[in-house]
């Protein structure tokens, strides 16, 4: 009986762990991504001590609310010179109404699955 219980619990946990989650982007907001070339991030010249602060200030100058921000390194090797492919993927969540402005700046919309 004890072995059967452990087997059932293990089986359930296996399938629960393999389920996919839907996007948690709130209604009225959209998630955008960008991997800018080295030295070519649109927010590079804005004030701030980090990429997040510079990006947030960049959006503020355009009256765009930043809901979430994340960055992660890509696995791509790149040179360090300006104009070379970037190695950081930035993801932001902003109001849906502002996505067109940011798409013109090089962002792409994350398609919800």
mmCIF file with all atom_site columns, C-alpha atoms in Angstrom:
data_model
loop_
_atom_site.group_PDB
_atom_site.id
_atom_site.type_symbol
_atom_site.label_atom_id
_atom_site.label_alt_id
_atom_site.label_comp_id
_atom_site.label_asym_id
_atom_site.label_entity_id
_atom_site.label_seq_id
_atom_site.pdbx_PDB_ins_code
_atom_site.Cartn_x
_atom_site.Cartn_y
_atom_site.Cartn_z
_atom_site.occupancy
_atom_site.B_iso_or_equiv
_atom_site.pdbx_formal_charge
_atom_site.auth_seq_id
_atom_site.auth_comp_id
_atom_site.auth_asym_id
_atom_site.auth_atom_id
_atom_site.pdbx_PDB_model_num
ATOM 1   C CA . UNK A 1 1   ? 0.000  0.000  0.000   1.00 0.00 ? 1   UNK A CA 1
ATOM 2   C CA . UNK A 1 2   ? 2.787  2.413  0.910   1.00 0.00 ? 2   UNK A CA 1
ATOM 3   C CA . UNK A 1 3   ? 4.624  1.734  -2.376  1.00 0.00 ? 3   UNK A CA 1
ATOM 4   C CA . UNK A 1 4   ? 1.447  2.348  -4.362  1.00 0.00 ? 4   UNK A CA 1
ATOM 5   C CA . UNK A 1 5   ? 0.900  5.663  -2.593  1.00 0.00 ? 5   UNK A CA 1
ATOM 6   C CA . UNK A 1 6   ? 4.465  6.790  -3.333  1.00 0.00 ? 6   UNK A CA 1
ATOM 7   C CA . UNK A 1 7   ? 4.086  5.724  -6.978  1.00 0.00 ? 7   UNK A CA 1
ATOM 8   C CA . UNK A 1 8   ? 0.827  7.667  -7.386  1.00 0.00 ? 8   UNK A CA 1
ATOM 9   C CA . UNK A 1 9   ? 2.217  10.794 -5.739  1.00 0.00 ? 9   UNK A CA 1
ATOM 10  C CA . UNK A 1 10  ? 5.379  10.595 -7.889  1.00 0.00 ? 10  UNK A CA 1
ATOM 11  C CA . UNK A 1 11  ? 3.284  10.122 -11.036 1.00 0.00 ? 11  UNK A CA 1
ATOM 12  C CA . UNK A 1 12  ? 1.092  13.147 -10.237 1.00 0.00 ? 12  UNK A CA 1
ATOM 13  C CA . UNK A 1 13  ? 4.101  15.339 -9.415  1.00 0.00 ? 13  UNK A CA 1
ATOM 14  C CA . UNK A 1 14  ? 5.785  14.341 -12.665 1.00 0.00 ? 14  UNK A CA 1
ATOM 15  C CA . UNK A 1 15  ? 2.868  15.574 -14.744 1.00 0.00 ? 15  UNK A CA 1
ATOM 16  C CA . UNK A 1 16  ? 2.234  18.663 -12.647 1.00 0.00 ? 16  UNK A CA 1
ATOM 17  C CA . UNK A 1 17  ? 5.880  19.649 -13.082 1.00 0.00 ? 17  UNK A CA 1
ATOM 18  C CA . UNK A 1 18  ? 5.661  19.277 -16.857 1.00 0.00 ? 18  UNK A CA 1
ATOM 19  C CA . UNK A 1 19  ? 2.726  21.575 -17.440 1.00 0.00 ? 19  UNK A CA 1
ATOM 20  C CA . UNK A 1 20  ? 3.244  24.865 -19.189 1.00 0.00 ? 20  UNK A CA 1
ATOM 21  C CA . UNK A 1 21  ? 2.136  28.144 -17.719 1.00 0.00 ? 21  UNK A CA 1
ATOM 22  C CA . UNK A 1 22  ? 0.322  30.852 -19.597 1.00 0.00 ? 22  UNK A CA 1
ATOM 23  C CA . UNK A 1 23  ? 1.597  34.378 -19.765 1.00 0.00 ? 23  UNK A CA 1
ATOM 24  C CA . UNK A 1 24  ? 0.957  36.383 -16.621 1.00 0.00 ? 24  UNK A CA 1
ATOM 25  C CA . UNK A 1 25  ? 0.927  39.714 -18.458 1.00 0.00 ? 25  UNK A CA 1
ATOM 26  C CA . UNK A 1 26  ? -1.997 41.733 -17.058 1.00 0.00 ? 26  UNK A CA 1
ATOM 27  C CA . UNK A 1 27  ? -4.823 42.793 -19.333 1.00 0.00 ? 27  UNK A CA 1
ATOM 28  C CA . UNK A 1 28  ? -3.992 46.016 -21.157 1.00 0.00 ? 28  UNK A CA 1
ATOM 29  C CA . UNK A 1 29  ? -0.244 45.384 -21.071 1.00 0.00 ? 29  UNK A CA 1
ATOM 30  C CA . UNK A 1 30  ? 2.127  43.693 -23.496 1.00 0.00 ? 30  UNK A CA 1
ATOM 31  C CA . UNK A 1 31  ? 5.599  42.209 -23.219 1.00 0.00 ? 31  UNK A CA 1
ATOM 32  C CA . UNK A 1 32  ? 8.276  43.377 -25.646 1.00 0.00 ? 32  UNK A CA 1
ATOM 33  C CA . UNK A 1 33  ? 11.861 42.249 -26.196 1.00 0.00 ? 33  UNK A CA 1
ATOM 34  C CA . UNK A 1 34  ? 14.987 43.669 -27.779 1.00 0.00 ? 34  UNK A CA 1
ATOM 35  C CA . UNK A 1 35  ? 18.584 42.566 -28.240 1.00 0.00 ? 35  UNK A CA 1
ATOM 36  C CA . UNK A 1 36  ? 20.242 45.804 -29.341 1.00 0.00 ? 36  UNK A CA 1
ATOM 37  C CA . UNK A 1 37  ? 23.624 45.895 -31.026 1.00 0.00 ? 37  UNK A CA 1
ATOM 38  C CA . UNK A 1 38  ? 26.567 46.918 -28.839 1.00 0.00 ? 38  UNK A CA 1
ATOM 39  C CA . UNK A 1 39  ? 26.402 50.676 -28.039 1.00 0.00 ? 39  UNK A CA 1
ATOM 40  C CA . UNK A 1 40  ? 23.063 51.019 -29.860 1.00 0.00 ? 40  UNK A CA 1
ATOM 41  C CA . UNK A 1 41  ? 20.456 50.547 -27.156 1.00 0.00 ? 41  UNK A CA 1
ATOM 42  C CA . UNK A 1 42  ? 17.932 53.382 -27.595 1.00 0.00 ? 42  UNK A CA 1
ATOM 43  C CA . UNK A 1 43  ? 18.197 54.194 -23.867 1.00 0.00 ? 43  UNK A CA 1
ATOM 44  C CA . UNK A 1 44  ? 22.022 54.161 -23.720 1.00 0.00 ? 44  UNK A CA 1
ATOM 45  C CA . UNK A 1 45  ? 22.359 57.955 -23.331 1.00 0.00 ? 45  UNK A CA 1
ATOM 46  C CA . UNK A 1 46  ? 19.758 58.305 -20.580 1.00 0.00 ? 46  UNK A CA 1
ATOM 47  C CA . UNK A 1 47  ? 20.779 58.921 -16.987 1.00 0.00 ? 47  UNK A CA 1
ATOM 48  C CA . UNK A 1 48  ? 20.978 56.015 -14.569 1.00 0.00 ? 48  UNK A CA 1
ATOM 49  C CA . UNK A 1 49  ? 23.380 53.720 -12.762 1.00 0.00 ? 49  UNK A CA 1
ATOM 50  C CA . UNK A 1 50  ? 22.120 50.540 -14.435 1.00 0.00 ? 50  UNK A CA 1
ATOM 51  C CA . UNK A 1 51  ? 20.540 49.452 -17.702 1.00 0.00 ? 51  UNK A CA 1
ATOM 52  C CA . UNK A 1 52  ? 17.209 49.178 -15.893 1.00 0.00 ? 52  UNK A CA 1
ATOM 53  C CA . UNK A 1 53  ? 17.388 52.778 -14.619 1.00 0.00 ? 53  UNK A CA 1
ATOM 54  C CA . UNK A 1 54  ? 18.442 54.095 -18.038 1.00 0.00 ? 54  UNK A CA 1
ATOM 55  C CA . UNK A 1 55  ? 15.636 52.178 -19.754 1.00 0.00 ? 55  UNK A CA 1
ATOM 56  C CA . UNK A 1 56  ? 13.095 53.343 -17.188 1.00 0.00 ? 56  UNK A CA 1
ATOM 57  C CA . UNK A 1 57  ? 14.204 56.968 -17.683 1.00 0.00 ? 57  UNK A CA 1
ATOM 58  C CA . UNK A 1 58  ? 14.045 56.490 -21.462 1.00 0.00 ? 58  UNK A CA 1
ATOM 59  C CA . UNK A 1 59  ? 10.445 55.310 -21.159 1.00 0.00 ? 59  UNK A CA 1
ATOM 60  C CA . UNK A 1 60  ? 9.537  58.109 -18.731 1.00 0.00 ? 60  UNK A CA 1
ATOM 61  C CA . UNK A 1 61  ? 10.643 60.728 -21.273 1.00 0.00 ? 61  UNK A CA 1
ATOM 62  C CA . UNK A 1 62  ? 8.090  59.159 -23.624 1.00 0.00 ? 62  UNK A CA 1
ATOM 63  C CA . UNK A 1 63  ? 5.387  58.957 -20.906 1.00 0.00 ? 63  UNK A CA 1
ATOM 64  C CA . UNK A 1 64  ? 5.467  55.149 -20.992 1.00 0.00 ? 64  UNK A CA 1
ATOM 65  C CA . UNK A 1 65  ? 4.899  53.199 -17.782 1.00 0.00 ? 65  UNK A CA 1
ATOM 66  C CA . UNK A 1 66  ? 7.309  50.313 -17.143 1.00 0.00 ? 66  UNK A CA 1
ATOM 67  C CA . UNK A 1 67  ? 5.502  47.449 -15.399 1.00 0.00 ? 67  UNK A CA 1
ATOM 68  C CA . UNK A 1 68  ? 8.281  44.813 -15.483 1.00 0.00 ? 68  UNK A CA 1
ATOM 69  C CA . UNK A 1 69  ? 11.898 44.617 -16.613 1.00 0.00 ? 69  UNK A CA 1
ATOM 70  C CA . UNK A 1 70  ? 14.279 41.715 -17.042 1.00 0.00 ? 70  UNK A CA 1
ATOM 71  C CA . UNK A 1 71  ? 17.494 41.030 -18.851 1.00 0.00 ? 71  UNK A CA 1
ATOM 72  C CA . UNK A 1 72  ? 19.386 37.855 -19.586 1.00 0.00 ? 72  UNK A CA 1
ATOM 73  C CA . UNK A 1 73  ? 22.558 37.050 -21.417 1.00 0.00 ? 73  UNK A CA 1
ATOM 74  C CA . UNK A 1 74  ? 22.234 35.240 -24.706 1.00 0.00 ? 74  UNK A CA 1
ATOM 75  C CA . UNK A 1 75  ? 24.470 32.307 -25.538 1.00 0.00 ? 75  UNK A CA 1
ATOM 76  C CA . UNK A 1 76  ? 25.800 34.117 -28.571 1.00 0.00 ? 76  UNK A CA 1
ATOM 77  C CA . UNK A 1 77  ? 29.458 35.079 -28.766 1.00 0.00 ? 77  UNK A CA 1
ATOM 78  C CA . UNK A 1 78  ? 30.061 38.590 -30.003 1.00 0.00 ? 78  UNK A CA 1
ATOM 79  C CA . UNK A 1 79  ? 32.792 41.132 -30.344 1.00 0.00 ? 79  UNK A CA 1
ATOM 80  C CA . UNK A 1 80  ? 32.870 44.038 -27.907 1.00 0.00 ? 80  UNK A CA 1
ATOM 81  C CA . UNK A 1 81  ? 33.006 46.772 -30.544 1.00 0.00 ? 81  UNK A CA 1
ATOM 82  C CA . UNK A 1 82  ? 30.100 49.123 -31.130 1.00 0.00 ? 82  UNK A CA 1
ATOM 83  C CA . UNK A 1 83  ? 27.804 47.838 -33.865 1.00 0.00 ? 83  UNK A CA 1
ATOM 84  C CA . UNK A 1 84  ? 28.488 44.161 -33.099 1.00 0.00 ? 84  UNK A CA 1
ATOM 85  C CA . UNK A 1 85  ? 25.531 41.954 -32.209 1.00 0.00 ? 85  UNK A CA 1
ATOM 86  C CA . UNK A 1 86  ? 24.394 42.410 -28.624 1.00 0.00 ? 86  UNK A CA 1
ATOM 87  C CA . UNK A 1 87  ? 24.551 39.651 -26.055 1.00 0.00 ? 87  UNK A CA 1
ATOM 88  C CA . UNK A 1 88  ? 21.749 40.768 -23.719 1.00 0.00 ? 88  UNK A CA 1
ATOM 89  C CA . UNK A 1 89  ? 18.044 40.171 -24.280 1.00 0.00 ? 89  UNK A CA 1
ATOM 90  C CA . UNK A 1 90  ? 15.904 42.807 -22.578 1.00 0.00 ? 90  UNK A CA 1
ATOM 91  C CA . UNK A 1 91  ? 12.246 42.108 -21.806 1.00 0.00 ? 91  UNK A CA 1
ATOM 92  C CA . UNK A 1 92  ? 9.794  44.751 -20.655 1.00 0.00 ? 92  UNK A CA 1
ATOM 93  C CA . UNK A 1 93  ? 6.076  44.897 -19.954 1.00 0.00 ? 93  UNK A CA 1
ATOM 94  C CA . UNK A 1 94  ? 4.380  48.159 -20.888 1.00 0.00 ? 94  UNK A CA 1
ATOM 95  C CA . UNK A 1 95  ? 0.846  49.372 -21.644 1.00 0.00 ? 95  UNK A CA 1
ATOM 96  C CA . UNK A 1 96  ? -0.551 47.897 -24.860 1.00 0.00 ? 96  UNK A CA 1
ATOM 97  C CA . UNK A 1 97  ? -1.218 51.408 -26.195 1.00 0.00 ? 97  UNK A CA 1
ATOM 98  C CA . UNK A 1 98  ? 2.539  52.169 -26.241 1.00 0.00 ? 98  UNK A CA 1
ATOM 99  C CA . UNK A 1 99  ? 3.792  49.108 -28.108 1.00 0.00 ? 99  UNK A CA 1
ATOM 100 C CA . UNK A 1 100 ? 3.757  50.747 -31.574 1.00 0.00 ? 100 UNK A CA 1
ATOM 101 C CA . UNK A 1 101 ? 6.172  53.462 -30.442 1.00 0.00 ? 101 UNK A CA 1
ATOM 102 C CA . UNK A 1 102 ? 8.585  50.879 -29.047 1.00 0.00 ? 102 UNK A CA 1
ATOM 103 C CA . UNK A 1 103 ? 8.318  48.556 -32.038 1.00 0.00 ? 103 UNK A CA 1
ATOM 104 C CA . UNK A 1 104 ? 9.505  51.492 -34.161 1.00 0.00 ? 104 UNK A CA 1
ATOM 105 C CA . UNK A 1 105 ? 12.523 51.672 -31.804 1.00 0.00 ? 105 UNK A CA 1
ATOM 106 C CA . UNK A 1 106 ? 13.450 48.040 -32.505 1.00 0.00 ? 106 UNK A CA 1
ATOM 107 C CA . UNK A 1 107 ? 11.455 46.120 -29.894 1.00 0.00 ? 107 UNK A CA 1
ATOM 108 C CA . UNK A 1 108 ? 9.426  43.061 -30.895 1.00 0.00 ? 108 UNK A CA 1
ATOM 109 C CA . UNK A 1 109 ? 6.244  41.822 -29.240 1.00 0.00 ? 109 UNK A CA 1
ATOM 110 C CA . UNK A 1 110 ? 6.407  38.546 -27.341 1.00 0.00 ? 110 UNK A CA 1
ATOM 111 C CA . UNK A 1 111 ? 3.693  36.283 -28.716 1.00 0.00 ? 111 UNK A CA 1
ATOM 112 C CA . UNK A 1 112 ? 1.563  34.742 -25.999 1.00 0.00 ? 112 UNK A CA 1
ATOM 113 C CA . UNK A 1 113 ? 1.277  30.954 -26.106 1.00 0.00 ? 113 UNK A CA 1
#
